[in-house]
Short mmCIF file of C-alpha atoms and ligand atoms in Angstrom, two decimals:
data_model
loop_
_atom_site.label_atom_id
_atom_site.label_comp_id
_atom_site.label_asym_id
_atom_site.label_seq_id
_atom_site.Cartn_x
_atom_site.Cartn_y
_atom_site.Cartn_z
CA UNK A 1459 51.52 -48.68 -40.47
CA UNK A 1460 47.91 -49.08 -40.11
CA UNK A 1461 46.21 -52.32 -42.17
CA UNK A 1462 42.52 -50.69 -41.83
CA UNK A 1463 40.41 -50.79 -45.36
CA UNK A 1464 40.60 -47.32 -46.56
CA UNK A 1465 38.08 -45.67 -48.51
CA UNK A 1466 38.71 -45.23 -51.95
CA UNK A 1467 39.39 -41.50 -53.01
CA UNK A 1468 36.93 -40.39 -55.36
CA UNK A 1469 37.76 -41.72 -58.66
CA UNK A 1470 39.18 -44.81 -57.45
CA UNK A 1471 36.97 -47.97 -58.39
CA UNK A 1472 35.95 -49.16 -55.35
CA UNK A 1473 37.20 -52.77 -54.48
CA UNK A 1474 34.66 -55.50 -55.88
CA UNK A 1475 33.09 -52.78 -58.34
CA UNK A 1476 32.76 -53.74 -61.97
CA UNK A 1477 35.41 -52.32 -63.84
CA UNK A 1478 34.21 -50.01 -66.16
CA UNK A 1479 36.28 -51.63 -69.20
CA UNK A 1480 34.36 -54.88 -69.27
CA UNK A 1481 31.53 -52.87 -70.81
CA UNK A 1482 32.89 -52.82 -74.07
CA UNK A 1483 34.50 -56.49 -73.58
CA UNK A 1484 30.86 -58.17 -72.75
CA UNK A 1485 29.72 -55.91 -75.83
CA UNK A 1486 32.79 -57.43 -77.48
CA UNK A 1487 31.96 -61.08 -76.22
CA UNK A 1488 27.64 -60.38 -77.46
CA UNK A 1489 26.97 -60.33 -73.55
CA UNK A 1490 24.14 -58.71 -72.44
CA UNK A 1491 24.49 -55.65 -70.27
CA UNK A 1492 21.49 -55.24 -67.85
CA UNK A 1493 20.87 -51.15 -66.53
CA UNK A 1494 17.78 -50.80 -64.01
CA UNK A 1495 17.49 -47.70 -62.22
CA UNK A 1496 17.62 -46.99 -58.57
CA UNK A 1497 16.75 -43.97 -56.43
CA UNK A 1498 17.46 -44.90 -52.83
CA UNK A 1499 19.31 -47.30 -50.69
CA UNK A 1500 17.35 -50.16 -50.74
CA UNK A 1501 16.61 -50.29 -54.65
CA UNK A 1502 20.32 -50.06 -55.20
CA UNK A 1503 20.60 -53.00 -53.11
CA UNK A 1504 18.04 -55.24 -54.98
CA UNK A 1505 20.05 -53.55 -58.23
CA UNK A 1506 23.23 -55.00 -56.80
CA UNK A 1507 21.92 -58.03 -55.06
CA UNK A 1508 20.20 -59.29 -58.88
CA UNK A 1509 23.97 -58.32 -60.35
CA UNK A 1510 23.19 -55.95 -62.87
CA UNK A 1511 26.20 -54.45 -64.14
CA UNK A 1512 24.67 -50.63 -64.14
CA UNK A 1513 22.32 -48.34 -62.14
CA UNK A 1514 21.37 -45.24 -63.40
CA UNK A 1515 20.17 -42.84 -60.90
CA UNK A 1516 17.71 -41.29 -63.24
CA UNK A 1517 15.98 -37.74 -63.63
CA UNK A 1518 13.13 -40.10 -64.47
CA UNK A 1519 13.38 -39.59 -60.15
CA UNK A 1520 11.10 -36.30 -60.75
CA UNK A 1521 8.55 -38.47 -62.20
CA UNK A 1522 8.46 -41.78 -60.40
CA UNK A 1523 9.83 -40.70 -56.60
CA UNK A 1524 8.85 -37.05 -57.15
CA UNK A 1525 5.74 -37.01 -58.71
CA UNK A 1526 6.19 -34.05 -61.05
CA UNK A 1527 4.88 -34.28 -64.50
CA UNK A 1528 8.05 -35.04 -66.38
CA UNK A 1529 11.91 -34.82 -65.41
CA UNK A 1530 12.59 -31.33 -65.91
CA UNK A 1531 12.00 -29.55 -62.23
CA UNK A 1532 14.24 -32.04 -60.65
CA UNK A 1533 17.30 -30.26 -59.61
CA UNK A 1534 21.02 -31.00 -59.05
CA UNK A 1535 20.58 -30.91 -54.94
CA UNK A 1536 17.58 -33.57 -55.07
CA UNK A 1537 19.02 -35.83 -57.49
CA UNK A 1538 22.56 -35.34 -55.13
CA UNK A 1539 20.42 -37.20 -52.42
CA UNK A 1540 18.97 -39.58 -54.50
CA UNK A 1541 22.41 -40.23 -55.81
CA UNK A 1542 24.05 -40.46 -52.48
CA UNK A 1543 21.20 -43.05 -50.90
CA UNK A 1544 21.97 -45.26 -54.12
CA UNK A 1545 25.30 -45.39 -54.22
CA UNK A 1546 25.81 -46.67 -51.07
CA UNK A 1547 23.33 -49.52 -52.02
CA UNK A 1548 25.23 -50.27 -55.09
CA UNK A 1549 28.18 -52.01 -54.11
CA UNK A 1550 29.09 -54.01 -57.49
CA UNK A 1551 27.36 -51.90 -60.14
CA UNK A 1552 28.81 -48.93 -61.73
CA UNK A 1553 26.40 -45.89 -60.69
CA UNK A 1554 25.38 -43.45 -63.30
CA UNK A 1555 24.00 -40.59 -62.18
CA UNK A 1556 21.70 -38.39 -64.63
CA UNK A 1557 22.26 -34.92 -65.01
CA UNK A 1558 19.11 -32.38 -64.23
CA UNK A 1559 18.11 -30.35 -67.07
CA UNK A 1560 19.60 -27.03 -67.14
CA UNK A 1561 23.15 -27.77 -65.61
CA UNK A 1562 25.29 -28.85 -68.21
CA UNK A 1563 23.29 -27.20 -71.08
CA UNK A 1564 25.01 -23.78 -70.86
CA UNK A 1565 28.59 -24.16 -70.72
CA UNK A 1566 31.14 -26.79 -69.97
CA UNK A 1567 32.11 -25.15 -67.20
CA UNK A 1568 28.85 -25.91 -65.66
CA UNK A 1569 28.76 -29.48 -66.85
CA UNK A 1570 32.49 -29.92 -65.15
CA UNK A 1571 31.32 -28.38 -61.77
CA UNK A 1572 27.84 -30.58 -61.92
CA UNK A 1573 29.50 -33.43 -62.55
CA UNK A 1574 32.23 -33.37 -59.81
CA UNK A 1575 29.62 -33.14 -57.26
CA UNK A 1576 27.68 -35.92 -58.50
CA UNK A 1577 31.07 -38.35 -58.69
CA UNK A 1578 32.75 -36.94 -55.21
CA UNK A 1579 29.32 -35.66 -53.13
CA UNK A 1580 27.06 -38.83 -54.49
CA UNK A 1581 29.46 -41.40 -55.06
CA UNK A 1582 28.65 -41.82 -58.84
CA UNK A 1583 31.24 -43.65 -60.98
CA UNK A 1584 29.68 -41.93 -64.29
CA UNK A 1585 27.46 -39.26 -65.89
CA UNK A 1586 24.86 -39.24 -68.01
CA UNK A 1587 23.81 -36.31 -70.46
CA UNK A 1588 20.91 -36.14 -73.22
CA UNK A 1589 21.26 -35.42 -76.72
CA UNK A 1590 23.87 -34.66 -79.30
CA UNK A 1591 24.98 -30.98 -80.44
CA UNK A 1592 26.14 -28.85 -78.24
CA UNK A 1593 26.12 -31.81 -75.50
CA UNK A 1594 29.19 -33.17 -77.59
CA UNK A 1595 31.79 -30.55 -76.04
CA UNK A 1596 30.13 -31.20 -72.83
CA UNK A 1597 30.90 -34.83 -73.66
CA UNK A 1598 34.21 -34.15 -74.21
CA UNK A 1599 35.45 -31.73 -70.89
CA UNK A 1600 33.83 -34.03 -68.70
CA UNK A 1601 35.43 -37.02 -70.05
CA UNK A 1602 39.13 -35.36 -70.45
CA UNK A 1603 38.23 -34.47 -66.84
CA UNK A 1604 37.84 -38.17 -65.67
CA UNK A 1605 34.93 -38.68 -65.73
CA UNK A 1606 33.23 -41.35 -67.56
CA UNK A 1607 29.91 -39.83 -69.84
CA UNK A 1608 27.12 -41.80 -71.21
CA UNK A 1609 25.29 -40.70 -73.78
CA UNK A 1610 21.12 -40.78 -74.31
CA UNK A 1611 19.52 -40.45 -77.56
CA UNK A 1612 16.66 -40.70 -79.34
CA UNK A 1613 13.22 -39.47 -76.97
CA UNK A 1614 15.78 -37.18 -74.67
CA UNK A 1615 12.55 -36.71 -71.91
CA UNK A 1616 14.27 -33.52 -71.07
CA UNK A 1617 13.86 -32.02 -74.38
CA UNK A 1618 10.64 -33.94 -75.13
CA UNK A 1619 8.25 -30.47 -75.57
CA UNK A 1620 10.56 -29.60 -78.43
CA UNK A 1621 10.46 -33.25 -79.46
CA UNK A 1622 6.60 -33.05 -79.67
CA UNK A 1623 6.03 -35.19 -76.71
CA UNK A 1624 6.56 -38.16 -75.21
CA UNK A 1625 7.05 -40.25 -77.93
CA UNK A 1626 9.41 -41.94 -80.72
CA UNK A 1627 11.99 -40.78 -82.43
CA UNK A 1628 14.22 -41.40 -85.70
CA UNK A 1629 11.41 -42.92 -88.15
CA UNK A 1630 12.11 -41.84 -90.95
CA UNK A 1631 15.36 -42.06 -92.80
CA UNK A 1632 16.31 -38.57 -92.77
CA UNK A 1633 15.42 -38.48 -89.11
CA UNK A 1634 17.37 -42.04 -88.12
CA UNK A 1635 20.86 -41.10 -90.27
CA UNK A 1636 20.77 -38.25 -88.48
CA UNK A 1637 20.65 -39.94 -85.01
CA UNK A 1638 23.50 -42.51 -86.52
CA UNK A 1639 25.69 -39.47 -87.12
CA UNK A 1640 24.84 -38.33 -83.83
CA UNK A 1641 25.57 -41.56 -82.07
CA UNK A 1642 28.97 -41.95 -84.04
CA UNK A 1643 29.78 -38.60 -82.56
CA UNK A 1644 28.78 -39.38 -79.30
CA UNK A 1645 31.14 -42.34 -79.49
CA UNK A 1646 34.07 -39.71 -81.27
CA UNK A 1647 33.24 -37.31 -78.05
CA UNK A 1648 34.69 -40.26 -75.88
CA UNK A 1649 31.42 -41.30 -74.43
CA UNK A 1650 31.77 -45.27 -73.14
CA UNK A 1651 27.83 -46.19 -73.67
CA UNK A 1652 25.24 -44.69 -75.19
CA UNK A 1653 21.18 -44.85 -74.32
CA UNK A 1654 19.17 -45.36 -77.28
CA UNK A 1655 15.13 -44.67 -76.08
CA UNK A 1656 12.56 -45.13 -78.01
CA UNK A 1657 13.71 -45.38 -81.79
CA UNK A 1658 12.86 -47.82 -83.53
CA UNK A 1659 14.56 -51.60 -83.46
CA UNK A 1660 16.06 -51.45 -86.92
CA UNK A 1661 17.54 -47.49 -86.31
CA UNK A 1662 18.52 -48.90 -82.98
CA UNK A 1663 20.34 -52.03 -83.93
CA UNK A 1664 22.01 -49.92 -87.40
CA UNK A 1665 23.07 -47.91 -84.47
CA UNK A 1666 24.63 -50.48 -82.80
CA UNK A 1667 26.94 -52.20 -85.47
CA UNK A 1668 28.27 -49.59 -86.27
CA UNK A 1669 29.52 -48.22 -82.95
CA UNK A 1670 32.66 -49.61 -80.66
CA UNK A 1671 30.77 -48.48 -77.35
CA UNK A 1672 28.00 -50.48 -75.97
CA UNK A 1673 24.07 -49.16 -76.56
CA UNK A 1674 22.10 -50.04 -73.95
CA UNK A 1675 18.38 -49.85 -75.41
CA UNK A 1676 14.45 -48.83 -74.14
CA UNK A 1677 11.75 -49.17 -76.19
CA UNK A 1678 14.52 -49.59 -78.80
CA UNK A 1679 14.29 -53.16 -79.20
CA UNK A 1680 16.72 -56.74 -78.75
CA UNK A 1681 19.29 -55.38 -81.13
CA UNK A 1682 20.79 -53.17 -78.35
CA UNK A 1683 24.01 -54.45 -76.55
CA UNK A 1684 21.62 -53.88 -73.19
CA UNK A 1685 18.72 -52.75 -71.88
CA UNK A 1686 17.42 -50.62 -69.17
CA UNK A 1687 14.07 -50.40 -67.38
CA UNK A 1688 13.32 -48.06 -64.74
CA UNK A 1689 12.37 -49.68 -61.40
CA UNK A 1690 9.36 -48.48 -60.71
CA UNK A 1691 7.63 -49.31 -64.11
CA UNK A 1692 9.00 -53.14 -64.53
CA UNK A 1693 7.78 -53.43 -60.82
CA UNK A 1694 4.33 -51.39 -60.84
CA UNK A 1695 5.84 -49.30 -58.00
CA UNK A 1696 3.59 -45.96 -58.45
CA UNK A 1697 0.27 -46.17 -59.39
CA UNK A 1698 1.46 -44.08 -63.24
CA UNK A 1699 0.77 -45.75 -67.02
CA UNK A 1700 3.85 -47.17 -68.17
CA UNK A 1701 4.78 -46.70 -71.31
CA UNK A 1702 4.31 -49.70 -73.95
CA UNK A 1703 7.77 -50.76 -74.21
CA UNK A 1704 8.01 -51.51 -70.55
CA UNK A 1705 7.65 -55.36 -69.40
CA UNK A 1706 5.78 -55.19 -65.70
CA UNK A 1707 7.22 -58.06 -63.51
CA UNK A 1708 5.25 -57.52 -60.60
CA UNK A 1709 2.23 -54.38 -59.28
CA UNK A 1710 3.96 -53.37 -56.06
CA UNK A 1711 1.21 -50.90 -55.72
CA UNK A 1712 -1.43 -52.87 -56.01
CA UNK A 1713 0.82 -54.81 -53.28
CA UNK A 1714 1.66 -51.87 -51.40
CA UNK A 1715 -1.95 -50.63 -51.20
CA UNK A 1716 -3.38 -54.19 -50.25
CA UNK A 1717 -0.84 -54.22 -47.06
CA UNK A 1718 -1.62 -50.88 -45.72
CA UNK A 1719 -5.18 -50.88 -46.16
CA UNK A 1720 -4.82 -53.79 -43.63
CA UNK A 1721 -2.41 -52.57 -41.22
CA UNK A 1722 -5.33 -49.31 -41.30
CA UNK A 1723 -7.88 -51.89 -40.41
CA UNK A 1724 -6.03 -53.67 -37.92
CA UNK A 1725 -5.05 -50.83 -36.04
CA UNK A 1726 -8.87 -49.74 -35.89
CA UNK A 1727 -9.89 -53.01 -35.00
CA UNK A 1728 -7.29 -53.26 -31.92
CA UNK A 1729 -5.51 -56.17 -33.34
CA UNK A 1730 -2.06 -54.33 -34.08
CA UNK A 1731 -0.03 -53.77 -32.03
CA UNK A 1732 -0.35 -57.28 -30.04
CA UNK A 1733 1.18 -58.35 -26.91
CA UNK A 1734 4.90 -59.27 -29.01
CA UNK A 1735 4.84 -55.96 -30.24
CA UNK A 1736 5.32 -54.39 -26.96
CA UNK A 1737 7.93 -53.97 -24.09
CA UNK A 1738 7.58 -55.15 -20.53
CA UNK A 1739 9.19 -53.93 -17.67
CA UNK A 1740 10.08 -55.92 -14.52
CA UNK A 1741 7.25 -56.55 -12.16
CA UNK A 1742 8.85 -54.33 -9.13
CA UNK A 1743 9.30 -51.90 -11.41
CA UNK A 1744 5.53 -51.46 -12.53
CA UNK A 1745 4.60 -51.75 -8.85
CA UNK A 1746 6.72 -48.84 -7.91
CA UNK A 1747 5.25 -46.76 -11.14
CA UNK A 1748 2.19 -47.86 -10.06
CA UNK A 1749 2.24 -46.96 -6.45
CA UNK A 1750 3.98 -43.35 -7.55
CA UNK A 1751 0.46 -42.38 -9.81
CA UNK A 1752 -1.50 -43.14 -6.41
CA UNK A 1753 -3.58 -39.86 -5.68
CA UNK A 1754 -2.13 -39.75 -2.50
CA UNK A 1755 1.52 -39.58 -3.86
CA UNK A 1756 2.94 -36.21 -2.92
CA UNK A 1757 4.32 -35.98 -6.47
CA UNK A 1758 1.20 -34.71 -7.45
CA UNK A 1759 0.17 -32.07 -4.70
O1 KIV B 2072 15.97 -40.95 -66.34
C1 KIV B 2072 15.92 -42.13 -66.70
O2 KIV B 2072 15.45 -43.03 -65.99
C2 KIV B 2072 16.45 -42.44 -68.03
C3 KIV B 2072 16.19 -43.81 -68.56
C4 KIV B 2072 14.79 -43.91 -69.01
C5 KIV B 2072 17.16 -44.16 -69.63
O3 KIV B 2072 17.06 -41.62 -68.63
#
């Protein structure tokens, strides 16, 4: 019998992943839970490397990697990719994979098939869908499916033209009951954690004492059981206004752009590439070469 490492079937945790469980025991224990999103390989990495315990491959993708406008073009096939590249970056942290506008919103049947391929084509451990209302069922058939469902309310950026833009939700009391009622059935749908964006910190913590499931909070303030941050805004990669809830940590761009405008010069200049950036071939060889581009050479008759 062969002892080789197999992969793990889809569905399978695989080995040195964080178990999805100890989400609700750190929320249990008042442990922080720390979500940054990743798009690629190498962002997953750093995600990994820093030990966060989630990554959420984000529609905010169509945005930040994209460049569209806001997160509603981005389709199932280019967050796939996305997905895929992450995943394999992400060794320890569970992968959450958003899904794009428009394929879970009509039936469950759709939200069953879209999330299948995004847990056995991009390696994603979970799902996340936006809002409350008919999302619940979807909730609900994906989760009695296997498949673990997060929940986002609050500013759902999919729905944000109906929302009246880009901006906060649940401030008055009418408005933030009804986001606890839709949180608590959220929670009742099976979901395991719940995004809470941009609400305001009081809603946000209400929110959270009164549900078993974790909230992990953005622009929702300290009373969440976590927080998330998407990479490129806490580390200015993208030259785009971050919102005001978002702490920068570094300006990558600014970085970025400093770099390349000096590899540009250098080139121009003559001083890249230098002699230990090229390859040298053996002296009898470069005699031959050169005696074979003589004129006389009958190569070139
Ligand atoms: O798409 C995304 O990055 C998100 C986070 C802002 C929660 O949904």
């Amino acid at each position: 019998m062969s002892t080789r490492p197999r992969t793990p079937a889809p569905g399978t945790p695989a080995p040195g992943k964080l178990p999805l469980p100890e989400l609700a025991q750190m929320k249990r224990d008042g442990r922080r839970i720390v979500m940054v999103t990743a798009y690629d390989y190498p962002s997953g990495q750093v995600a990994s490397e820093a030990g966060v315990e989630l990554v959420l491959v984000g529609d905010s993708a169509a945005m930040t990697v994209l460049g569209h406008q806001s997160t509603v073009p981005v389709t199932v096939d280019e967050m796939l990719l996305l997905t895929r590249a992450a995943a394999r970056g992400s060794t320890r942290p569970l992968v959450v994979a958003d899904l794009p506008f428009m394929s879970y919103q009509v039936s469950d049947q759709d939200a069953m098939v879209a999330s299948g391929r995004f847990v056995k084509e991009g390696g994603a451990d979970a799902i996340k869908m936006e809002g409350a209302g008919p999302t619940l069922d979807r909730i609900l058939a994906v989760t009695r499916a296997g498949m673990p469902v997060m929940g986002h309310l609050g500013l759902t950026p999919q729905t944000a033209t109906a929302l009246g833009g880009f901006k906060a939700q649940g401030r008055t009391a009418a408005a933030a009951l009804q986001l606890l009622q839709d949180a608590l059935a959220i929670e009742a749908a099976g979901a395991f954690a719940l995004v809470l964006e941009c609400v305001p910190a009081a809603v946000a913590q209400a929110v959270t004492e009164r549900l078993a499931i974790p909230t992990i909070g953005i622009g929702a303030g300290a009373g969440c059981d976590g927080q998330v941050l998407v990479y490129h805004d806490l580390l200015g990669y993208g030259d785009a206004r971050a919102p005001r809830f978002v702490k920068r940590y570094a300006d990558l761009h600014g970085a970025a752009l400093r770099w390349v405008q000096r590899y540009a010069a250098e080139v121009r200049s003559g001083v890249f590439p230098a002699l230990e950036h090229t390859y040298a071939m053996p002296a009898e060889e470069l005699a031959a070469f050169e005696d074979a581009l003589q004129p006389a050479n009958p190569l070139f008759d």
